[in-house]
Amino acid sequence: MTDGTGNEDSTAFNSISDTSKANTSTAGPVVLYATAQAWRAQFYRSFTRSGVSESSDEEDDLSQYQFEDDLEYLRSLDPRDWKDQDHYAVLGIKDIRHKATEDLIKRAYKLKILKHHPDKRKAMGEEIRPDDDYFTCITRAWETLGSQAKRRSYDSVDPYFNDNLPEEKDCRNNFYEVLGRAFKDNSRWSVKKPVPRLGGPFTPREKVEEFYSFWYDFDSWREYSYLDEEDKESGQDRDMRKWIEKKNKATRAKRKKEEMTRIRTLVDMAYNIDPRIKKFQQEDRDKKNAMKRAKQEAAKARQQEEERIARDAAEKERLEKEKRESEERAKQDALKQEREVQKKALRKERKAFRDFCKANNYFAENPEESLRHMESVEKICELFKLVQLEQAMKNLLTSGRTAFLNIVEEAERRIEEERRVSVISNDARNTPDKQTKTCTAPWSENDLQLLIKAVNLFPAGTNQRWEVVANFINQHSSSTSGVTRDAKEVLAKAKSLQATDFSKSSLKEQANKKAFDNFIAEKKSKETIEERMPAVTERLDHPIANGTAAEPKEKKESAPWTPGEQKLLEQALKTYPTTVPDRWDQIAACIPTRTKKECMKRYKELVELVKAKKAAQVTK
């Protein structure tokens, strides 16, 4: 057996029974190929004499094959270049080559021995020259073709096989003939048998897809050990032989990859220009478009049906609505007529009640009582309904003054009950839960001052203005009061302040006055000015309205600016450009711990610092 490289001799197969007993579970592709070749050779030997050929494409009887004997070619060979010779031509079977059976190769070799062996030539009186040793080439040809592995190695690089792919132009003009021949020639390398044919223009789609599926998964037994530059057995030691074998394997793998790329290119070219594939693709597109159109038509029909159903339902609903409206109008008309009848009867009964009471002097014993009874009569007419008035009239007719006094007492009692029910319902509307929700923490003078200042600091147009105002108030008052106010509460308070009868200037004056009073109280309690926020009352109002207010005296030695103050100053400078009137008043209002003069002084220092840096950069 071989190791898959084709360098070792294969085992001779004597019969079909021997090959069937061979263990192929661990055998490589070389062993399997040799086994198949042996089986086919035995089969051919059994049936070729009966006129049955190995290949269905070959109708010639190889048993009657006429071997060639080209002596001129044999004499032109050099035994040292035996790898470059055509072994099939040496044995006289050049025209059938890889189709030759083992028996045919053996018979060709025997004929060559009988005719060209040096002893035979001497016996026939031919002179044997040292430079005419072509019998060695015959022996080499038999050693190569007589071994399954070595023959496969030589067939893989058959010099008469054309590896070039057909031109695409020729393929387009004569697709089935040109590419059919190309695929047939390359099918000899397939491990899997049988190999499907290209077919014709009327080949079924299943066969065409099977053909391309086979060739896209093509498994070739072709290998290139015959082209090894060095024989591993020529190595002097084990390491040298191992290195030679590694080099040979790398070269074979590269050639194998090129071969598979060639096959894949052939299959791609055939697939791209195959008119059957284009027809199948067009059929698929037409089928897909037909399905798409069918879906669209079904969707359109469904939509039309839904619209029809909707129209029918709308029409039915409209008719039902009109019917209900007509019934409702009829009912309302009937109720209206009934109410009119009731009103007329009620007016008639009231008139009768008033006239009867007036005729009996309102059942009074003195003028004052007459006046009270007259008012009671009106109350009774307004309070009692028709049935009650009718019953009252019956009582008056039977009992007179006693019945009238009872009716007045009942009317007063009913009026009192209605008043009590009204008070209870009003109390129910003002529930404790609602009172709790509407009840908020009271606003102190300090909170009002902070609200006015925040509204001036953050004018309309500020992003999330009322959330910013609420945060400002909470930061400056929550630490002392412990009350946290939200944006909704702040907005409500601001609106309530705007809705007061006091003018804006008077409100500011009151806030300033209260702040001044607080300042005096704090001064009396010996609290230093540094322990509280300086000059709060001077900047509670908008800087424009408070521009004439006197600024507090500047400290003799101002404290250094903190990073937070510096950040506030930079933000204020960006917010209020030079075009804003009273710019520095507004900037100072944004920094609670600094005065207007301190802000202006700090700005000048920053300007001088920037100029100095620019001058230093220019000098560099």
Coordinates of C-alpha atoms in Angstrom, one line a residue:
M1 CA 0.0 0.0 0.0
T2 CA 1.0 3.6 -0.4
D3 CA 1.1 6.4 2.2
G4 CA -0.9 8.8 0.0
T5 CA 2.1 10.3 -1.7
G6 CA 2.5 7.8 -4.5
N7 CA 6.1 7.1 -3.8
E8 CA 5.8 3.6 -2.6
D9 CA 4.7 0.5 -4.6
S10 CA 1.2 -0.7 -4.1
T11 CA 0.3 -4.2 -3.1
A12 CA -0.5 -6.5 -6.0
F13 CA -4.2 -7.6 -6.1
N14 CA -4.5 -11.2 -7.4
S15 CA -8.2 -11.5 -7.4
I16 CA -11.5 -9.9 -6.6
S17 CA -11.8 -11.9 -3.4
D18 CA -8.6 -10.4 -2.1
T19 CA -9.8 -6.9 -2.5
S20 CA -13.1 -7.6 -0.8
K21 CA -11.2 -8.9 2.3
A22 CA -9.0 -5.8 2.5
N23 CA -9.7 -3.6 5.5
T24 CA -10.6 -0.1 4.2
S25 CA -11.7 1.5 7.4
T26 CA -8.3 3.1 8.0
A27 CA -7.2 3.2 4.3
G28 CA -6.5 6.5 2.6
P29 CA -7.8 7.7 -0.8
V30 CA -4.8 6.0 -2.5
V31 CA -5.7 2.6 -1.1
L32 CA -9.4 3.0 -2.0
Y33 CA -8.5 4.1 -5.4
A34 CA -6.1 1.2 -5.9
T35 CA -8.8 -1.2 -4.7
A36 CA -11.4 0.2 -7.1
Q37 CA -8.9 0.1 -10.0
A38 CA -8.1 -3.6 -9.2
W39 CA -11.8 -4.4 -9.1
R40 CA -12.5 -2.7 -12.4
A41 CA -9.6 -4.4 -14.0
Q42 CA -10.8 -7.8 -12.9
F43 CA -14.3 -6.9 -14.1
Y44 CA -13.0 -5.8 -17.4
R45 CA -10.9 -9.0 -17.8
S46 CA -14.0 -11.1 -17.1
F47 CA -16.3 -9.3 -19.6
T48 CA -14.2 -7.6 -22.2
R49 CA -13.8 -10.8 -24.2
S50 CA -17.6 -11.0 -24.4
G51 CA -17.8 -7.6 -26.1
V52 CA -18.6 -5.5 -23.0
S53 CA -16.5 -2.3 -22.7
E54 CA -15.4 -0.7 -19.4
S55 CA -16.7 2.7 -20.3
S56 CA -20.1 3.3 -21.9
D57 CA -18.4 6.1 -23.9
E58 CA -15.9 3.7 -25.5
E59 CA -17.3 1.1 -28.0
D60 CA -14.0 -0.3 -29.1
D61 CA -13.0 -3.8 -27.9
L62 CA -9.7 -3.3 -26.1
S63 CA -9.0 -7.0 -26.3
Q64 CA -8.3 -6.5 -30.1
Y65 CA -6.2 -3.5 -29.5
Q66 CA -3.2 -3.1 -31.8
F67 CA -0.1 -2.0 -29.9
E68 CA 2.2 0.5 -31.4
D69 CA 5.9 0.0 -31.7
D70 CA 7.7 3.3 -32.4
L71 CA 11.3 2.3 -32.4
E72 CA 12.5 5.7 -33.4
Y73 CA 10.8 7.2 -30.3
L74 CA 12.3 4.5 -28.1
R75 CA 15.8 5.2 -29.4
S76 CA 15.4 8.9 -28.7
L77 CA 14.8 8.3 -25.0
D78 CA 17.5 8.9 -22.3
P79 CA 17.3 6.5 -19.3
R80 CA 18.5 9.3 -17.1
D81 CA 15.4 11.4 -18.0
W82 CA 13.0 8.6 -17.5
K83 CA 10.5 10.9 -15.6
D84 CA 10.1 13.1 -18.6
Q85 CA 9.2 10.2 -21.0
D86 CA 5.6 9.3 -22.0
H87 CA 5.2 5.9 -20.4
Y88 CA 2.1 5.1 -22.4
A89 CA 3.9 5.8 -25.6
V90 CA 6.8 3.7 -24.5
L91 CA 4.5 0.7 -24.0
G92 CA 2.6 1.4 -27.3
I93 CA -0.7 2.5 -25.8
K94 CA -0.4 6.2 -26.3
D95 CA -3.9 6.8 -27.8
I96 CA -5.9 5.1 -24.9
R97 CA -3.7 6.2 -22.0
H98 CA -5.6 6.3 -18.7
K99 CA -8.4 4.2 -20.2
A100 CA -6.1 1.2 -20.5
T101 CA -6.7 -1.7 -18.1
E102 CA -4.1 -3.5 -16.0
D103 CA -4.4 -6.5 -18.3
L104 CA -3.8 -4.4 -21.3
I105 CA -0.7 -2.7 -19.8
K106 CA 0.7 -6.1 -18.8
R107 CA 0.2 -7.5 -22.3
A108 CA 1.9 -4.4 -23.8
Y109 CA 4.8 -4.8 -21.5
K110 CA 5.2 -8.5 -22.3
L111 CA 5.2 -7.7 -26.0
K112 CA 7.9 -5.1 -25.5
I113 CA 10.0 -7.6 -23.5
L114 CA 9.7 -10.2 -26.3
K115 CA 10.8 -7.8 -28.9
H116 CA 13.2 -5.3 -27.3
H117 CA 15.0 -7.3 -24.5
P118 CA 18.7 -7.0 -25.1
D119 CA 19.1 -10.8 -25.2
K120 CA 16.3 -11.1 -27.9
R121 CA 18.0 -8.4 -29.9
K122 CA 21.4 -10.1 -29.7
A123 CA 19.7 -13.4 -30.7
M124 CA 18.4 -11.6 -33.8
G125 CA 21.9 -10.4 -34.6
E126 CA 21.4 -6.8 -33.6
E127 CA 24.4 -5.0 -32.2
I128 CA 23.8 -3.6 -28.7
R129 CA 25.5 -0.2 -28.2
P130 CA 26.0 1.4 -24.7
D131 CA 24.2 4.5 -25.8
D132 CA 21.2 2.5 -27.1
D133 CA 19.9 1.3 -23.8
Y134 CA 16.2 2.1 -24.3
F135 CA 15.0 -1.1 -22.6
T136 CA 15.6 0.6 -19.2
C137 CA 13.0 3.2 -20.3
I138 CA 10.5 0.3 -21.0
T139 CA 11.3 -1.1 -17.5
R140 CA 10.7 2.3 -16.0
A141 CA 7.4 2.6 -17.8
W142 CA 6.2 -0.8 -16.5
E143 CA 7.3 0.1 -12.9
T144 CA 5.2 3.3 -13.2
L145 CA 2.1 2.0 -14.9
G146 CA 2.1 -1.5 -13.4
S147 CA 1.7 0.0 -9.9
Q148 CA -1.7 1.5 -9.0
A149 CA -0.3 4.3 -6.8
K150 CA 2.5 5.2 -9.2
R151 CA 0.2 5.1 -12.2
R152 CA -2.3 7.4 -10.4
S153 CA 0.6 9.7 -9.6
Y154 CA 1.7 9.8 -13.3
D155 CA -1.9 10.2 -14.6
S156 CA -2.4 13.2 -12.3
V157 CA 0.2 15.1 -14.4
D158 CA -0.6 13.5 -17.8
P159 CA 1.2 15.8 -20.3
Y160 CA -1.6 15.2 -22.8
F161 CA -4.3 16.6 -20.5
N162 CA -5.1 20.2 -21.2
D163 CA -5.5 22.2 -18.0
N164 CA -6.5 25.4 -19.8
L165 CA -10.1 26.5 -19.5
P166 CA -12.2 27.2 -22.6
E167 CA -12.7 30.8 -23.7
E168 CA -15.9 32.4 -22.4
K169 CA -16.7 33.7 -25.9
D170 CA -16.6 30.2 -27.3
C171 CA -18.7 28.9 -24.3
R172 CA -21.4 31.5 -25.0
N173 CA -21.6 30.7 -28.7
N174 CA -21.7 26.9 -28.2
F175 CA -22.4 26.4 -24.5
Y176 CA -23.4 22.7 -24.3
E177 CA -20.7 21.4 -26.7
V178 CA -17.7 23.3 -25.4
L179 CA -18.4 23.1 -21.7
G180 CA -19.9 19.6 -21.9
R181 CA -16.5 18.4 -23.3
A182 CA -14.6 20.4 -20.6
F183 CA -16.6 18.9 -17.8
K184 CA -16.3 15.4 -19.3
D185 CA -12.5 15.7 -19.5
N186 CA -12.3 16.9 -15.9
S187 CA -14.6 14.2 -14.6
R188 CA -11.7 11.7 -14.8
W189 CA -10.3 13.3 -11.6
S190 CA -13.5 12.8 -9.5
V191 CA -13.4 10.5 -6.5
K192 CA -17.2 10.2 -6.5
K193 CA -18.7 8.1 -9.3
P194 CA -20.8 8.4 -11.5
V195 CA -20.2 12.0 -12.5
P196 CA -23.3 13.8 -13.7
R197 CA -23.2 15.3 -17.2
L198 CA -23.9 18.9 -18.2
G199 CA -27.0 17.9 -20.2
G200 CA -28.8 19.9 -22.8
P201 CA -31.3 22.8 -23.0
F202 CA -34.2 20.6 -22.0
T203 CA -32.6 19.0 -19.0
P204 CA -34.9 19.1 -15.9
R205 CA -34.2 21.7 -13.2
E206 CA -33.5 19.0 -10.7
K207 CA -30.8 17.5 -12.8
V208 CA -29.2 20.9 -13.5
E209 CA -29.1 21.7 -9.8
E210 CA -27.7 18.3 -9.0
F211 CA -25.0 18.8 -11.6
Y212 CA -23.8 22.2 -10.2
S213 CA -24.2 20.9 -6.6
F214 CA -21.8 18.0 -7.5
W215 CA -19.2 20.2 -9.2
Y216 CA -19.3 22.9 -6.5
D217 CA -18.5 20.1 -4.0
F218 CA -16.0 18.4 -6.4
D219 CA -13.6 16.0 -4.8
S220 CA -10.5 15.4 -6.9
W221 CA -8.1 12.5 -6.5
R222 CA -5.5 14.3 -8.5
E223 CA -2.1 14.6 -6.7
Y224 CA 1.3 15.8 -7.8
S225 CA 3.8 13.5 -6.2
Y226 CA 5.2 12.6 -9.6
L227 CA 6.6 16.2 -9.9
D228 CA 8.6 16.0 -6.6
E229 CA 11.9 17.6 -7.2
E230 CA 13.7 15.2 -4.8
D231 CA 13.0 11.7 -3.7
K232 CA 12.8 11.4 0.1
E233 CA 14.7 8.1 -0.1
S234 CA 17.7 10.0 -1.4
G235 CA 18.2 11.7 1.9
Q236 CA 21.3 10.7 3.8
D237 CA 19.7 10.5 7.2
R238 CA 16.3 10.6 8.9
D239 CA 16.2 14.4 9.3
M240 CA 17.1 15.0 5.7
R241 CA 14.4 12.6 4.5
K242 CA 11.9 14.3 6.8
W243 CA 12.8 17.7 5.4
I244 CA 12.5 16.5 1.8
E245 CA 9.1 15.0 2.6
K246 CA 7.9 18.3 4.2
K247 CA 9.1 20.3 1.2
N248 CA 7.4 17.9 -1.2
K249 CA 4.1 18.0 0.7
A250 CA 4.1 21.8 0.7
T251 CA 4.6 21.9 -3.1
R252 CA 1.9 19.3 -3.7
A253 CA -0.6 21.2 -1.5
K254 CA 0.1 24.4 -3.5
R255 CA -0.5 22.6 -6.8
K256 CA -3.7 20.9 -5.4
K257 CA -5.0 24.3 -4.3
E258 CA -4.4 25.7 -7.8
E259 CA -6.2 22.7 -9.3
M260 CA -9.3 23.2 -7.1
T261 CA -9.3 26.9 -8.0
R262 CA -9.2 26.0 -11.7
I263 CA -12.2 23.6 -11.2
R264 CA -14.1 26.2 -9.3
T265 CA -13.4 28.8 -12.0
L266 CA -14.7 26.5 -14.6
V267 CA -17.9 25.8 -12.6
D268 CA -18.5 29.5 -11.9
M269 CA -18.1 30.4 -15.6
A270 CA -20.5 27.7 -16.6
Y271 CA -23.1 28.7 -13.9
N272 CA -22.9 32.4 -14.9
I273 CA -23.5 31.9 -18.6
D274 CA -25.8 28.8 -18.4
P275 CA -29.0 29.8 -20.3
R276 CA -30.9 27.3 -18.2
I277 CA -29.9 29.0 -14.9
K278 CA -30.9 32.3 -16.3
K279 CA -34.2 30.8 -17.4
F280 CA -34.7 29.3 -13.9
Q281 CA -33.8 32.6 -12.2
Q282 CA -36.3 34.4 -14.5
E283 CA -38.9 31.9 -13.6
D284 CA -38.2 32.4 -9.9
R285 CA -38.5 36.2 -10.3
D286 CA -41.7 35.8 -12.2
K287 CA -43.0 33.5 -9.6
K288 CA -42.0 35.8 -6.8
N289 CA -43.5 38.8 -8.6
A290 CA -46.7 36.8 -9.2
M291 CA -46.9 35.9 -5.6
K292 CA -46.2 39.6 -4.7
R293 CA -48.9 40.7 -7.0
A294 CA -51.3 38.1 -5.7
K295 CA -50.5 39.3 -2.1
Q296 CA -51.1 42.9 -3.2
E297 CA -54.3 42.1 -4.9
A298 CA -55.4 40.0 -1.9
A299 CA -54.5 42.9 0.4
K300 CA -56.3 45.4 -1.9
A301 CA -59.4 43.1 -2.0
R302 CA -59.2 42.7 1.8
Q303 CA -58.9 46.5 2.2
Q304 CA -61.9 47.1 -0.1
E305 CA -63.9 44.5 1.7
E306 CA -63.0 46.1 5.1
E307 CA -63.9 49.6 3.7
R308 CA -67.2 48.2 2.4
I309 CA -67.9 46.6 5.7
A310 CA -67.0 49.9 7.4
R311 CA -69.2 51.8 5.1
D312 CA -72.1 49.4 5.7
A313 CA -71.5 49.6 9.5
A314 CA -71.3 53.4 9.3
E315 CA -74.5 53.6 7.3
K316 CA -76.2 51.2 9.6
E317 CA -75.0 53.2 12.6
R318 CA -76.2 56.4 11.0
L319 CA -79.6 55.0 10.4
E320 CA -79.8 53.7 13.9
K321 CA -78.6 57.0 15.2
E322 CA -81.2 58.9 13.2
K323 CA -83.8 56.4 14.4
R324 CA -82.7 56.9 18.1
E325 CA -82.6 60.7 17.6
S326 CA -86.1 60.7 16.1
E327 CA -87.3 58.5 19.0
E328 CA -85.6 60.8 21.4
R329 CA -87.1 63.9 19.8
A330 CA -90.5 62.3 20.0
K331 CA -90.0 61.4 23.6
Q332 CA -88.7 64.9 24.4
D333 CA -91.6 66.4 22.6
A334 CA -94.0 64.2 24.6
L335 CA -92.2 65.1 27.8
K336 CA -92.3 68.7 26.9
Q337 CA -96.0 68.6 26.2
E338 CA -96.5 66.8 29.5
R339 CA -94.4 69.4 31.3
E340 CA -96.4 72.1 29.7
V341 CA -99.6 70.5 30.9
Q342 CA -98.1 70.0 34.3
K343 CA -97.0 73.7 34.4
K344 CA -100.4 74.9 33.3
A345 CA -102.0 72.7 36.0
L346 CA -99.5 73.9 38.6
R347 CA -100.1 77.5 37.7
K348 CA -103.8 76.9 37.8
E349 CA -103.5 75.2 41.2
R350 CA -101.3 77.9 42.6
K351 CA -103.7 80.6 41.4
A352 CA -106.6 78.7 43.0
F353 CA -104.6 78.3 46.3
R354 CA -103.7 82.0 46.4
D355 CA -107.2 83.1 45.6
F356 CA -108.7 80.8 48.2
C357 CA -106.2 82.0 50.9
K358 CA -106.8 85.6 49.9
A359 CA -110.6 85.1 50.0
N360 CA -110.2 83.8 53.6
N361 CA -107.9 86.7 54.5
Y362 CA -105.0 84.2 54.6
F363 CA -106.6 82.7 57.7
A364 CA -105.1 85.5 59.9
E365 CA -106.5 87.1 63.0
N366 CA -104.5 90.3 62.8
P367 CA -102.6 92.3 60.1
E368 CA -99.2 91.2 61.2
E369 CA -100.3 87.5 61.0
S370 CA -101.8 88.3 57.6
L371 CA -98.5 89.5 56.3
R372 CA -96.6 86.4 57.6
H373 CA -99.3 84.1 56.2
M374 CA -99.1 85.9 52.8
E375 CA -95.3 85.2 52.7
S376 CA -95.9 81.6 53.7
V377 CA -98.5 81.2 50.9
E378 CA -95.8 82.3 48.4
K379 CA -93.3 79.9 49.9
I380 CA -95.8 77.1 49.7
C381 CA -96.6 77.9 46.1
E382 CA -92.9 77.8 45.2
L383 CA -92.0 74.7 47.3
F384 CA -95.0 72.4 46.9
K385 CA -95.7 70.4 43.7
L386 CA -99.0 69.9 42.0
V387 CA -100.0 66.8 44.0
Q388 CA -99.1 68.5 47.2
L389 CA -101.0 71.6 46.3
E390 CA -104.0 69.6 45.4
Q391 CA -103.9 67.8 48.8
A392 CA -103.4 71.1 50.5
M393 CA -106.5 72.6 48.8
K394 CA -108.5 69.6 50.0
N395 CA -107.3 70.0 53.5
L396 CA -108.1 73.7 53.4
L397 CA -111.6 73.0 52.2
T398 CA -112.3 70.6 55.0
S399 CA -110.3 72.0 58.0
G400 CA -109.7 75.7 57.1
R401 CA -107.3 77.6 59.5
T402 CA -106.1 74.5 61.2
A403 CA -105.1 72.8 57.9
F404 CA -103.4 76.1 56.8
L405 CA -101.3 76.3 59.9
N406 CA -100.2 72.7 59.5
I407 CA -99.3 73.3 55.8
V408 CA -97.2 76.4 56.8
E409 CA -95.4 74.4 59.5
E410 CA -94.6 71.6 57.0
A411 CA -93.2 74.1 54.5
E412 CA -90.9 75.7 57.2
R413 CA -89.7 72.3 58.2
R414 CA -88.9 71.3 54.6
I415 CA -87.0 74.7 54.0
E416 CA -84.9 74.0 57.1
E417 CA -84.0 70.5 55.9
E418 CA -82.9 71.7 52.5
R419 CA -80.8 74.4 54.2
R420 CA -79.1 71.8 56.4
V421 CA -78.4 69.5 53.5
S422 CA -76.8 72.3 51.5
V423 CA -74.5 73.2 54.4
I424 CA -73.4 69.5 54.7
S425 CA -72.7 69.2 51.0
N426 CA -70.6 72.4 51.1
D427 CA -68.6 71.0 54.0
A428 CA -68.1 67.8 52.1
R429 CA -66.6 69.6 49.1
N430 CA -63.9 71.1 51.3
T431 CA -62.5 67.8 52.6
P432 CA -59.4 67.6 54.9
D433 CA -57.4 65.9 52.1
K434 CA -58.0 68.8 49.8
Q435 CA -57.2 71.3 52.5
T436 CA -54.0 69.4 53.2
K437 CA -53.0 69.4 49.5
T438 CA -53.6 73.1 49.2
C439 CA -51.9 74.0 52.4
T440 CA -48.3 74.9 52.0
A441 CA -45.6 76.2 54.3
P442 CA -46.0 79.9 55.0
W443 CA -43.6 82.3 53.1
S444 CA -41.4 84.4 55.4
E445 CA -40.0 87.8 54.6
N446 CA -36.6 86.2 53.7
D447 CA -38.3 83.7 51.3
L448 CA -40.2 86.5 49.6
Q449 CA -37.0 88.5 49.2
L450 CA -35.2 85.4 47.7
L451 CA -38.2 84.9 45.3
I452 CA -38.0 88.5 44.1
K453 CA -34.3 88.3 43.7
A454 CA -34.4 85.0 41.8
V455 CA -37.1 86.2 39.4
N456 CA -34.9 89.2 38.6
L457 CA -31.7 87.1 38.3
F458 CA -33.4 84.5 35.9
P459 CA -35.6 86.4 33.5
A460 CA -38.2 85.0 31.1
G461 CA -36.6 82.7 28.5
T462 CA -34.3 81.0 30.9
N463 CA -34.2 77.2 30.4
Q464 CA -36.4 75.5 33.0
R465 CA -36.7 78.9 34.7
W466 CA -39.0 78.0 37.6
E467 CA -36.9 74.9 38.5
V468 CA -33.9 77.1 38.6
V469 CA -35.7 79.7 40.8
A470 CA -36.9 77.0 43.2
N471 CA -33.3 75.6 43.5
F472 CA -32.0 79.1 44.2
I473 CA -34.5 79.6 47.0
N474 CA -34.0 76.2 48.5
Q475 CA -30.2 76.6 48.5
H476 CA -30.4 79.9 50.4
S477 CA -33.3 79.2 52.7
S478 CA -33.6 75.5 53.3
S479 CA -30.6 75.4 55.6
T480 CA -32.4 77.9 58.0
S481 CA -36.1 77.2 57.5
G482 CA -35.9 73.5 56.6
V483 CA -38.7 74.0 54.0
T484 CA -38.2 72.7 50.4
R485 CA -40.3 74.3 47.7
D486 CA -40.9 72.9 44.2
A487 CA -41.3 74.8 40.9
K488 CA -45.1 74.6 40.9
E489 CA -45.3 76.2 44.4
V490 CA -42.8 78.9 43.4
L491 CA -44.8 79.7 40.2
A492 CA -48.1 79.9 42.1
K493 CA -46.6 82.3 44.7
A494 CA -45.1 84.5 42.0
K495 CA -48.4 84.7 40.2
S496 CA -50.1 85.6 43.5
L497 CA -47.6 88.4 44.1
Q498 CA -48.2 89.8 40.6
A499 CA -52.0 89.7 41.2
T500 CA -51.9 91.8 44.4
D501 CA -53.1 95.4 44.5
F502 CA -49.7 96.7 45.6
S503 CA -47.5 98.1 42.9
K504 CA -44.1 96.6 42.2
S505 CA -42.3 99.6 43.6
S506 CA -44.2 99.5 46.9
L507 CA -43.7 95.8 47.3
K508 CA -40.0 96.3 46.8
E509 CA -40.0 99.1 49.3
Q510 CA -41.8 97.0 51.9
A511 CA -39.3 94.1 51.3
N512 CA -36.4 96.5 51.7
K513 CA -37.9 98.0 54.8
K514 CA -38.4 94.6 56.4
A515 CA -34.9 93.6 55.5
F516 CA -33.5 96.8 57.0
D517 CA -35.4 96.2 60.2
N518 CA -34.0 92.7 60.3
F519 CA -30.6 94.1 59.7
I520 CA -31.0 96.5 62.7
A521 CA -32.2 93.7 64.9
E522 CA -29.3 91.5 64.0
K523 CA -26.9 94.4 64.6
K524 CA -28.3 95.0 68.0
S525 CA -27.9 91.3 68.8
K526 CA -24.1 91.8 68.0
E527 CA -24.1 89.7 64.9
T528 CA -21.3 90.6 62.5
I529 CA -21.9 91.4 58.9
E530 CA -19.5 88.8 57.7
E531 CA -21.7 86.0 59.2
R532 CA -24.6 86.7 56.9
M533 CA -25.2 87.4 53.2
P534 CA -24.0 91.0 52.5
A535 CA -26.3 93.6 51.0
V536 CA -29.2 91.2 50.2
T537 CA -31.8 93.9 50.3
E538 CA -29.9 96.2 48.0
R539 CA -30.2 93.6 45.1
L540 CA -33.6 92.1 45.8
D541 CA -35.2 94.1 42.9
H542 CA -34.3 94.3 39.3
P543 CA -31.0 96.2 38.9
I544 CA -32.7 98.8 36.7
A545 CA -35.3 99.7 39.3
N546 CA -32.7 99.8 42.1
G547 CA -30.0 101.6 40.3
T548 CA -30.1 104.7 42.5
A549 CA -29.8 102.7 45.7
A550 CA -26.7 103.4 47.7
E551 CA -24.1 100.6 47.6
P552 CA -22.6 99.3 50.8
K553 CA -19.3 100.4 51.8
E554 CA -16.5 98.3 50.4
K555 CA -14.3 96.4 52.7
K556 CA -10.9 97.8 53.4
E557 CA -9.2 94.5 52.4
S558 CA -11.3 92.3 50.1
A559 CA -11.0 88.6 50.5
P560 CA -9.4 86.6 47.7
W561 CA -11.8 85.3 45.0
T562 CA -12.8 81.7 45.4
P563 CA -13.2 79.4 42.3
G564 CA -17.0 79.4 42.8
E565 CA -17.1 83.2 42.8
Q566 CA -14.8 83.3 39.7
K567 CA -17.1 80.9 37.9
L568 CA -20.1 83.0 38.7
L569 CA -18.4 86.2 37.5
E570 CA -17.4 84.6 34.2
Q571 CA -21.0 83.3 33.7
A572 CA -22.4 86.8 34.5
L573 CA -20.0 88.4 32.0
K574 CA -21.2 86.1 29.3
T575 CA -24.9 86.6 30.2
Y576 CA -24.8 90.4 30.4
P577 CA -22.8 91.9 27.5
T578 CA -21.6 95.5 27.3
T579 CA -24.8 96.5 25.4
V580 CA -26.9 95.9 28.5
P581 CA -27.7 99.1 30.5
D582 CA -26.4 99.0 34.1
R583 CA -24.4 95.9 33.3
W584 CA -22.3 95.9 36.4
D585 CA -25.3 96.2 38.7
Q586 CA -26.7 93.0 37.1
I587 CA -23.4 91.2 37.3
A588 CA -23.0 92.1 41.0
A589 CA -26.5 90.8 41.6
C590 CA -25.4 87.4 40.4
I591 CA -22.7 87.2 43.0
P592 CA -24.2 87.5 46.5
T593 CA -20.8 87.8 48.3
R594 CA -19.3 90.5 46.1
T595 CA -20.1 94.2 45.5
K596 CA -20.2 96.0 42.2
K597 CA -16.8 97.7 42.7
E598 CA -15.2 94.3 43.6
C599 CA -16.6 92.8 40.4
M600 CA -15.3 95.7 38.3
K601 CA -11.9 95.5 40.0
R602 CA -11.7 91.7 39.5
Y603 CA -12.6 92.2 35.8
K604 CA -9.8 94.7 35.3
E605 CA -7.3 92.3 36.9
L606 CA -8.4 89.5 34.6
V607 CA -8.1 91.8 31.5
E608 CA -4.5 92.8 32.6
L609 CA -3.7 89.2 33.1
V610 CA -4.9 88.2 29.6
K611 CA -3.0 91.0 28.0
A612 CA 0.2 90.0 29.8
K613 CA -0.1 86.4 28.6
K614 CA -0.7 87.6 25.0
A615 CA 2.4 89.9 25.1
A616 CA 4.5 87.0 26.5
Q617 CA 3.4 84.8 23.6
V618 CA 4.2 87.5 21.0
T619 CA 7.7 88.0 22.4
K620 CA 8.3 84.2 22.2

